[in-house]
Short mmCIF file of C-alpha atoms in Angstrom, two decimals:
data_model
loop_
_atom_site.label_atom_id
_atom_site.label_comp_id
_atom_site.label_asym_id
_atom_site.label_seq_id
_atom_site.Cartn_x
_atom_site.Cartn_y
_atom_site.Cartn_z
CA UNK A 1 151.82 49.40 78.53
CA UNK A 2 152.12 52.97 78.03
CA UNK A 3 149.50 53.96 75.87
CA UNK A 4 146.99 51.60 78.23
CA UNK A 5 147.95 53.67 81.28
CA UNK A 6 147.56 57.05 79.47
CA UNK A 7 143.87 56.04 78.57
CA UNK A 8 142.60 55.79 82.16
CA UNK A 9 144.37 58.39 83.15
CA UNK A 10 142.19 60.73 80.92
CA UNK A 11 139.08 59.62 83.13
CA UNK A 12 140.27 61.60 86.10
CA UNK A 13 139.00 64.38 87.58
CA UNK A 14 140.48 67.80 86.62
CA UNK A 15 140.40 69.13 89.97
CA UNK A 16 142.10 66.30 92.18
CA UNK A 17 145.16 66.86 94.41
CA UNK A 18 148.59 66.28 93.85
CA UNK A 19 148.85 63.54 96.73
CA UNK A 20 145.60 61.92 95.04
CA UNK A 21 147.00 62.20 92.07
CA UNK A 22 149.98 60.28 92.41
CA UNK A 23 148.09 57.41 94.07
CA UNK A 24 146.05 57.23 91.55
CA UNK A 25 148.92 57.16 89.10
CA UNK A 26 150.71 54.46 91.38
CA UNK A 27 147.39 52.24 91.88
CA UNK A 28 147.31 51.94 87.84
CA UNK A 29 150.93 51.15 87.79
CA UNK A 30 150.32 48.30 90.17
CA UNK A 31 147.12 46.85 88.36
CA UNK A 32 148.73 46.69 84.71
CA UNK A 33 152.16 45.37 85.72
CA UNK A 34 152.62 41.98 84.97
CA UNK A 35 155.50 41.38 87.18
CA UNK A 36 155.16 40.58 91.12
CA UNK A 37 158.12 42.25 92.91
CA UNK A 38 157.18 45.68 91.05
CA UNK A 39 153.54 45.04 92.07
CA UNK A 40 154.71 44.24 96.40
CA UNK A 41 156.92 47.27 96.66
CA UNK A 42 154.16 49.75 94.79
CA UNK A 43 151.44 48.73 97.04
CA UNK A 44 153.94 49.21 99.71
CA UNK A 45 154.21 52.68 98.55
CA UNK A 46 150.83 52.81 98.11
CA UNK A 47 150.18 51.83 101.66
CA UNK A 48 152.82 54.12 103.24
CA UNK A 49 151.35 57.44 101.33
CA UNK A 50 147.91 56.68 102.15
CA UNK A 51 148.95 56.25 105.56
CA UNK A 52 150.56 59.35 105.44
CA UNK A 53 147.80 61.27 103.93
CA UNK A 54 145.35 59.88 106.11
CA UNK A 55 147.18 61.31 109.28
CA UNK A 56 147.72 64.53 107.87
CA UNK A 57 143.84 64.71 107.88
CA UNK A 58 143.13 63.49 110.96
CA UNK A 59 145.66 65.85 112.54
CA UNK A 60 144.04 68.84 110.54
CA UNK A 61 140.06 67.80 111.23
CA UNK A 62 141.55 67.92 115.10
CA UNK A 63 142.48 71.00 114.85
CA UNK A 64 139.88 72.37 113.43
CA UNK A 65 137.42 70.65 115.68
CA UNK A 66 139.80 71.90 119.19
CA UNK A 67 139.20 75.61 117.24
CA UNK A 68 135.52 75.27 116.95
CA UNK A 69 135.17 73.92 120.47
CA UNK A 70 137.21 76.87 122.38
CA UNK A 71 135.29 78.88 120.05
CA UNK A 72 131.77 77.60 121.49
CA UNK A 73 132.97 77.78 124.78
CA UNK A 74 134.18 81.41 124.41
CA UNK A 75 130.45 82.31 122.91
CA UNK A 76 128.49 80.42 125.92
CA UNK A 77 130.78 82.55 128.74
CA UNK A 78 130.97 85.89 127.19
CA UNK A 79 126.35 84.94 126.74
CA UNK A 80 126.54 83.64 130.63
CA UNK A 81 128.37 87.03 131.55
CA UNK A 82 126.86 89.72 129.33
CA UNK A 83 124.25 92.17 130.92
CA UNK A 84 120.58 91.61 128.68
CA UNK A 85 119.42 95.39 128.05
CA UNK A 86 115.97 96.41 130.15
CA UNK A 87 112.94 95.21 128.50
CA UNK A 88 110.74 97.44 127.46
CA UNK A 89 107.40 97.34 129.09
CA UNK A 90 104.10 97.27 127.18
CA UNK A 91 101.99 98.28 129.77
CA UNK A 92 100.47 102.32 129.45
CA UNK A 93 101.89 104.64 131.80
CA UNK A 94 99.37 106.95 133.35
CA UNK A 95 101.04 110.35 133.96
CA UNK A 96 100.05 112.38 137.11
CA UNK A 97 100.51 115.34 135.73
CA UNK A 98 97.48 118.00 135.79
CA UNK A 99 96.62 117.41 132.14
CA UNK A 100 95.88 114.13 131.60
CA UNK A 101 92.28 112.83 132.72
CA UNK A 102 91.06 110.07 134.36
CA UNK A 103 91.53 105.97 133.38
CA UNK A 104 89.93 105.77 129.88
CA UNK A 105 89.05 109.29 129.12
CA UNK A 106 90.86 112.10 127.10
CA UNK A 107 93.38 114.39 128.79
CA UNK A 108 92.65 118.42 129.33
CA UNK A 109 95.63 118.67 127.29
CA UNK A 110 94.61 122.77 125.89
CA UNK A 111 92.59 123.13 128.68
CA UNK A 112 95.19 122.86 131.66
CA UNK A 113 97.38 125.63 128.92
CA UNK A 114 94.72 127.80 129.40
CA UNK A 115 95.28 129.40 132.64
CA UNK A 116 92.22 131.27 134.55
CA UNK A 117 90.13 130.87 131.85
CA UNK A 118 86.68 128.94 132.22
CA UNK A 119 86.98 126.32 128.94
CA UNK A 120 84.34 124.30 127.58
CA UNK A 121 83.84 121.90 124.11
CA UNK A 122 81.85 122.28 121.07
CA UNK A 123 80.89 119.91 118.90
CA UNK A 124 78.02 118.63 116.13
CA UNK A 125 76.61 115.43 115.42
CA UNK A 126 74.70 114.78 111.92
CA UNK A 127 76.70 116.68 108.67
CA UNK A 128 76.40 113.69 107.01
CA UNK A 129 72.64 112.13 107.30
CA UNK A 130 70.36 111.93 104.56
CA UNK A 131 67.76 112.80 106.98
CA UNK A 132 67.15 114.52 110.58
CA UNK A 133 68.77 117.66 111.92
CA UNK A 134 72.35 119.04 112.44
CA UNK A 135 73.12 118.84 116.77
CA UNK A 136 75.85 120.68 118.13
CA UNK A 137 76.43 121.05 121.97
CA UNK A 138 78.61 122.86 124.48
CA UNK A 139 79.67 120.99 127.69
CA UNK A 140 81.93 122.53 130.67
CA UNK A 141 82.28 119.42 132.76
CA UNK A 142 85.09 120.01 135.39
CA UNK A 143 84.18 116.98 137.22
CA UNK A 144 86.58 113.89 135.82
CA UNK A 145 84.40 110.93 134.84
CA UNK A 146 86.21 107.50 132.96
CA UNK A 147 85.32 106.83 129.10
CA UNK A 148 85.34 110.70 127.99
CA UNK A 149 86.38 109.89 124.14
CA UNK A 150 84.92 110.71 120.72
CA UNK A 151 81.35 109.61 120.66
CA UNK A 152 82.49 107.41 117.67
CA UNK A 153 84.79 105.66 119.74
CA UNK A 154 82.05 104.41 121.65
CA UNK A 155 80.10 101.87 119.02
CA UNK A 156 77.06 100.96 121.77
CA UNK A 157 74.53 102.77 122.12
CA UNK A 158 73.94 101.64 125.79
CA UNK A 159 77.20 103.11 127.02
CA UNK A 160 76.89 106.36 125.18
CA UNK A 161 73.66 106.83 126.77
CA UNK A 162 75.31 105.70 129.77
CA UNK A 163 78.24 108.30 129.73
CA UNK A 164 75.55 111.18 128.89
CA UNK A 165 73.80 110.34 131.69
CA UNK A 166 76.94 110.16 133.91
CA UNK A 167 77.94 113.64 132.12
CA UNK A 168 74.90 115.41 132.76
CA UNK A 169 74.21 114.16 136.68
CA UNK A 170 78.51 115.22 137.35
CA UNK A 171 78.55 118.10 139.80
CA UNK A 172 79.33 121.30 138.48
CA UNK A 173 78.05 120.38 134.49
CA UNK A 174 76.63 122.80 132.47
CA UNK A 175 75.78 121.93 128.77
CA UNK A 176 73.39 122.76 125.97
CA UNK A 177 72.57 121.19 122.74
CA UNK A 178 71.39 123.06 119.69
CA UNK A 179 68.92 121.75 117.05
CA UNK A 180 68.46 122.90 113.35
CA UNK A 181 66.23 121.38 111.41
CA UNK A 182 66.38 120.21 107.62
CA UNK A 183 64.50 123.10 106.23
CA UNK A 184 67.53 125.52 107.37
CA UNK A 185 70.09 123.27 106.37
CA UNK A 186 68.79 123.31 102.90
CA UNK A 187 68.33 126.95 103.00
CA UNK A 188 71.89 127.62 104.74
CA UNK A 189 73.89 124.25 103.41
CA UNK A 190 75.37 122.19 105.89
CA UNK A 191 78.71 124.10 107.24
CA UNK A 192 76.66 127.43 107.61
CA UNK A 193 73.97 125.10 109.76
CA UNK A 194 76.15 122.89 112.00
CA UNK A 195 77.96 126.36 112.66
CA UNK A 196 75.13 128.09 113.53
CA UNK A 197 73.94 125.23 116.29
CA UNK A 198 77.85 125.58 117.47
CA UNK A 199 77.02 129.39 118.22
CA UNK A 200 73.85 128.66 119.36
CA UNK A 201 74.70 126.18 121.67
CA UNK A 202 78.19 128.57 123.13
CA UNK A 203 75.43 130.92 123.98
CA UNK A 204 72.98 129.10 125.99
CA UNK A 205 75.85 127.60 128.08
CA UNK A 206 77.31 130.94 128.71
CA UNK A 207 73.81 132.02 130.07
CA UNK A 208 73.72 128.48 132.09
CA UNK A 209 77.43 129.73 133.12
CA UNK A 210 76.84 133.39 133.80
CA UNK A 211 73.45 133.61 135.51
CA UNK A 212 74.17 134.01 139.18
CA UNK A 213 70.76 132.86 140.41
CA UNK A 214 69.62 130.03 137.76
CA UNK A 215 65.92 129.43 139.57
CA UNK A 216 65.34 133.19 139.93
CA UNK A 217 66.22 133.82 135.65
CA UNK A 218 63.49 133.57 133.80
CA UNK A 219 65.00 132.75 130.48
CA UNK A 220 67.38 130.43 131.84
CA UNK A 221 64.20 128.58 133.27
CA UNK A 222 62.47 128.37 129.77
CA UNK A 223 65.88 127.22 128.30
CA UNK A 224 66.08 124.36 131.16
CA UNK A 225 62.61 123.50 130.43
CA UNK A 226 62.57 122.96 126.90
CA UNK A 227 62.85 119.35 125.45
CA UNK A 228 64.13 117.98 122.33
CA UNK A 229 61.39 116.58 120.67
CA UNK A 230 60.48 115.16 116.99
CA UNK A 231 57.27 117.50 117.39
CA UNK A 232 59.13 120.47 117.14
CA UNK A 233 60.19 122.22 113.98
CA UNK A 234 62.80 125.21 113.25
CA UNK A 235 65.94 125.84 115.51
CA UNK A 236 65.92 125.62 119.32
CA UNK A 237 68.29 124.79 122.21
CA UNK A 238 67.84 123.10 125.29
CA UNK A 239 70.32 122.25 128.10
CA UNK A 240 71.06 121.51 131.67
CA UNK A 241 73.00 122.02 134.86
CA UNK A 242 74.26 119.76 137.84
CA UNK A 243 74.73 121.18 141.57
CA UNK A 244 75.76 120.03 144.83
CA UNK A 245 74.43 121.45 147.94
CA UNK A 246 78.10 120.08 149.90
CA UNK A 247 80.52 123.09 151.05
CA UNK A 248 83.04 122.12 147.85
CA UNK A 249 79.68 121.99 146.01
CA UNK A 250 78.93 125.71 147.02
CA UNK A 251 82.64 126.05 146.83
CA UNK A 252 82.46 125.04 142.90
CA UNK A 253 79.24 127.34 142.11
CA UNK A 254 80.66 130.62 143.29
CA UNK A 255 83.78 129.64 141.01
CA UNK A 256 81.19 129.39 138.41
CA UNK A 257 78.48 132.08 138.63
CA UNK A 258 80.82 134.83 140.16
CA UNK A 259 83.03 135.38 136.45
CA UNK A 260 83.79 138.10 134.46
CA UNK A 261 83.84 137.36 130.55
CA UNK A 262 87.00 135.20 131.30
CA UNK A 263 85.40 132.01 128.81
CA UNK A 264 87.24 129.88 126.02
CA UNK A 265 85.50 127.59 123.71
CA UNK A 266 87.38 124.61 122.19
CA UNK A 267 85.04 124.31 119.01
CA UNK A 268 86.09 121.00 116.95
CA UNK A 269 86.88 121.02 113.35
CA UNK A 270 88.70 123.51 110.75
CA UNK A 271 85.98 126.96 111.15
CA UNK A 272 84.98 129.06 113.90
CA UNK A 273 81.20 130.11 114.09
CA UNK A 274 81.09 133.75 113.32
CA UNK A 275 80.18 136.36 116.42
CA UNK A 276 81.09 133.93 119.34
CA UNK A 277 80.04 135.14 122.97
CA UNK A 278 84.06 134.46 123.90
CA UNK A 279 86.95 133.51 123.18
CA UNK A 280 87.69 130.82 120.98
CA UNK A 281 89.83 128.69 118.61
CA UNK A 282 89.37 125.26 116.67
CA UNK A 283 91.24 122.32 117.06
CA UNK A 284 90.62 119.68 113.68
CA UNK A 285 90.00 116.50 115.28
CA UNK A 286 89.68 118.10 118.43
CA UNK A 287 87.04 115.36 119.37
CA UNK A 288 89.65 112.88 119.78
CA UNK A 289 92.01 114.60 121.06
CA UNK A 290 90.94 117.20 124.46
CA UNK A 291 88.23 115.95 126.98
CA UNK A 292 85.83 118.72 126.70
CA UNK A 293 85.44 118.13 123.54
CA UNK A 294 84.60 114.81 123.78
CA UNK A 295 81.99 115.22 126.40
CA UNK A 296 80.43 117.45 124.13
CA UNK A 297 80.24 115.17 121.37
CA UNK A 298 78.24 112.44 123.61
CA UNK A 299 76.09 114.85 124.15
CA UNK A 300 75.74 116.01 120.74
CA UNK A 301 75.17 112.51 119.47
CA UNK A 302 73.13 111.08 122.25
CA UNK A 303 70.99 114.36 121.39
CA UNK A 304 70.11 113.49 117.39
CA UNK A 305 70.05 109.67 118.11
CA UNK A 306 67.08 110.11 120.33
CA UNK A 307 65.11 112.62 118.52
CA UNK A 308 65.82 110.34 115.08
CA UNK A 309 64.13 107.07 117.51
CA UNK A 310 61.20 109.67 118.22
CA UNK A 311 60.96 109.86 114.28
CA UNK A 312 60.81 106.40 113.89
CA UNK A 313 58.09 105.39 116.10
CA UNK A 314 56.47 107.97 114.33
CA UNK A 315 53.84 106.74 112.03
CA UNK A 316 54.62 109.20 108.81
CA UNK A 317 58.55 108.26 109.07
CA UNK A 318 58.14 104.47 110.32
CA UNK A 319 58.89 103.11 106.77
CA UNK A 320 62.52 104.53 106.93
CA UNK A 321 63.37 102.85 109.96
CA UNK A 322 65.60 105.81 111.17
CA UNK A 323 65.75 103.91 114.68
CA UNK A 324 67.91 101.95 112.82
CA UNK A 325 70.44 103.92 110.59
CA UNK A 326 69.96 107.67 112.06
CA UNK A 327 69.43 108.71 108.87
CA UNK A 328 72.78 107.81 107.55
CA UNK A 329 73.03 107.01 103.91
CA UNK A 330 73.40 103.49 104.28
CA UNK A 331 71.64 101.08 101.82
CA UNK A 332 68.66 100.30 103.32
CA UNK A 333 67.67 103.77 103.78
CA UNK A 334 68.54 104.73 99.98
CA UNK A 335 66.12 101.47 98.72
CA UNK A 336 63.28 103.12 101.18
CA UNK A 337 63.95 106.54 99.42
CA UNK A 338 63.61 105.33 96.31
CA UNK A 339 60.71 103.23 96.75
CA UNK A 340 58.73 105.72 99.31
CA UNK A 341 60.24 108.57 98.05
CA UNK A 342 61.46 111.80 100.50
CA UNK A 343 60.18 112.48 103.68
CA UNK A 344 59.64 116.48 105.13
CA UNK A 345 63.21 116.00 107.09
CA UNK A 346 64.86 114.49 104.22
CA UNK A 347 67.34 117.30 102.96
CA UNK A 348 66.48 118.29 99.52
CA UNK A 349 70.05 119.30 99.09
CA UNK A 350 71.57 116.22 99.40
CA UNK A 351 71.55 113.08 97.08
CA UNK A 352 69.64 111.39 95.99
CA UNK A 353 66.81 113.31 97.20
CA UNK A 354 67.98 116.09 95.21
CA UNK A 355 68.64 114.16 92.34
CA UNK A 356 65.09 112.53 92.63
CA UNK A 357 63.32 116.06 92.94
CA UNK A 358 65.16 117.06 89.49
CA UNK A 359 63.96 114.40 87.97
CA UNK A 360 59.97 114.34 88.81
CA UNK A 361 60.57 118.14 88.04
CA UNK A 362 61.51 116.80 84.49
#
């Protein structure tokens, strides 16, 4: 009977317990012994060991279950008493402080720094057309008005033109808005032009800003008077002033005509136009970032868009559909190059008009 008993009990498993074990042992012992009284008291054995083993694991799966369960109930009191941190609140806090600008508009951030001086923006519109002149224009707007923000922030045309007219009709504006054509940015390049319309534009304000009786001036007058128009050619400036005839109106223009040279020009981008009427330093990305800056660059923008509409309804420049693009190099204006060929305010310095000129010179 041995040797039967040591064959089944290779089939067991390697890691089984010691209790398991032995009834395993004893359950084999009871099926291959042939007599009866060996057989009663094994099961007996049997019985009494399994009993005992099956107790020992109830009593140790109660335990375990009375430590998970004060365990639980210690996690749900110390979560019922513990004191949630404040939640941070998405919402934008508006500061009342003196440099931060109305609801939707940039703050004076430089501007409020720059104590008893008179500050205005500069800014351009148009370095990178294919077509159309460079625009740069100078705004001092102390009047707060809402959506003051880089012109390209604002993507409709509607409420740009709607924020330049709010800008110019503000008590107390005074802007201008230079214009240089095609011709000079091909003789000049680009930088030298849009930096030239920057100077240009800082000194018609300060005339606008400096001229004690505006009616009475007769340059200031011509300056007022003159329009931006597709008709004209060359470089010219033309600008505009708001008034109120109230006693904080009056109050406001003294403040303004009675200065001394007491003016600071936040001028957008890396360079500073050369022989500036004042004071002045350049902010890079200053459009974006202080509100007189931003007005100027609605004005700057709404400016070139409308003279570039004038050119379209024009019947010479009609085929390029600069109503549409600006002038911009986008892909419909490139295929109406190349098919038309350039127009006289295409810039023969820039591709591919230049490239086409090289080639019919070829």
């Amino acid at each position: 009977m041995q040797p039967r008993l040591l064959s089944i009990s290779l089939f067991m498993p390697i890691n089984i317990t010691f209790r398991t074990f032995y009834c395993y042992c004893l359950w084999i012992y009871i099926v291959v012994n042939p007599m009866p009284t060996v057989r009663r008291s094994a099961r007996l054995a049997l019985s009494s060991s399994t009993i005992a083993n099956s107790l020992k694991s109830l009593s140790r799966s109660c335990l375990v279950t009375e430590k998970t369960f004060a365990a639980k109930a210690e996690r749900k009191i110390f979560l019922e008493t513990a004191v949630e941190p404040p939640k941070k609140s998405t919402k934008r806090k508006h500061s009342s402080t003196a440099g931060r600008s109305v609801l939707g508009s940039l703050p004076r951030t430089r501007e409020v720094e720059l104590v008893n001086k008179h500050v205005f923006g500069v800014d351009e519109c148009g370095r990178g057309p294919l077509a159309g002149p460079v625009v740069a224009a100078a705004a001092f707007l102390p009047a707060e008005i809402s959506g003051i923000v880089d012109s390209k922030c604002v993507s409709k045309e509607a409420d740009r033109e709607r924020i330049f007219e709010q800008i110019v009709q503000s008590p107390g504006t005074r802007w201008a808005a230079a214009i240089v054509d095609a011709a000079t940015i091909d003789e000049i390049n680009i930088l030298q032009a849009s930096l030239l319309a920057m100077k240009m534009a800082s000194d018609a304000l300060l005339r606008l800003l400096t001229t004690p009786a505006i009616q009475e001036d007769e340059q200031t007058m011509a300056l007022l008077s003159s329009k931006a128009s597709a008709n004209r050619t060359g470089c010219y400036v033309v600008g505009g002033y708001c008034d109120l005839d109230t006693a904080e109106g009056v109050k406001q223009r003294i403040k303004i005509t009675n200065v001394d040279t007491s003016f600071y020009a936040l001028v957008d981008g890396q360079h500073l136009p050369k022989n500036m009427p004042c004071l002045a330093e350049s902010i890079i990305k200053g459009d974006s970032k202080e509100y007189c800056i931003a007005a100027a660059s609605i004005i700057a923008k709404v400016t070139r868009d409308r003279l570039m509409r004038q050119y379209a309804e024009d019947e010479l420049f009609h085929i390029y559909n600069f109503s549409q693009h600006k002038g911009y190099p986008t892909k419909p204006h490139r295929e109406a190059i190349l098919k038309n060929g350039p127009s006289s305010i295409h810039r023969r310095t820039f591709q591919p008009v230049k490239g086409m000129l090289l080639n019919n010179k070829k």
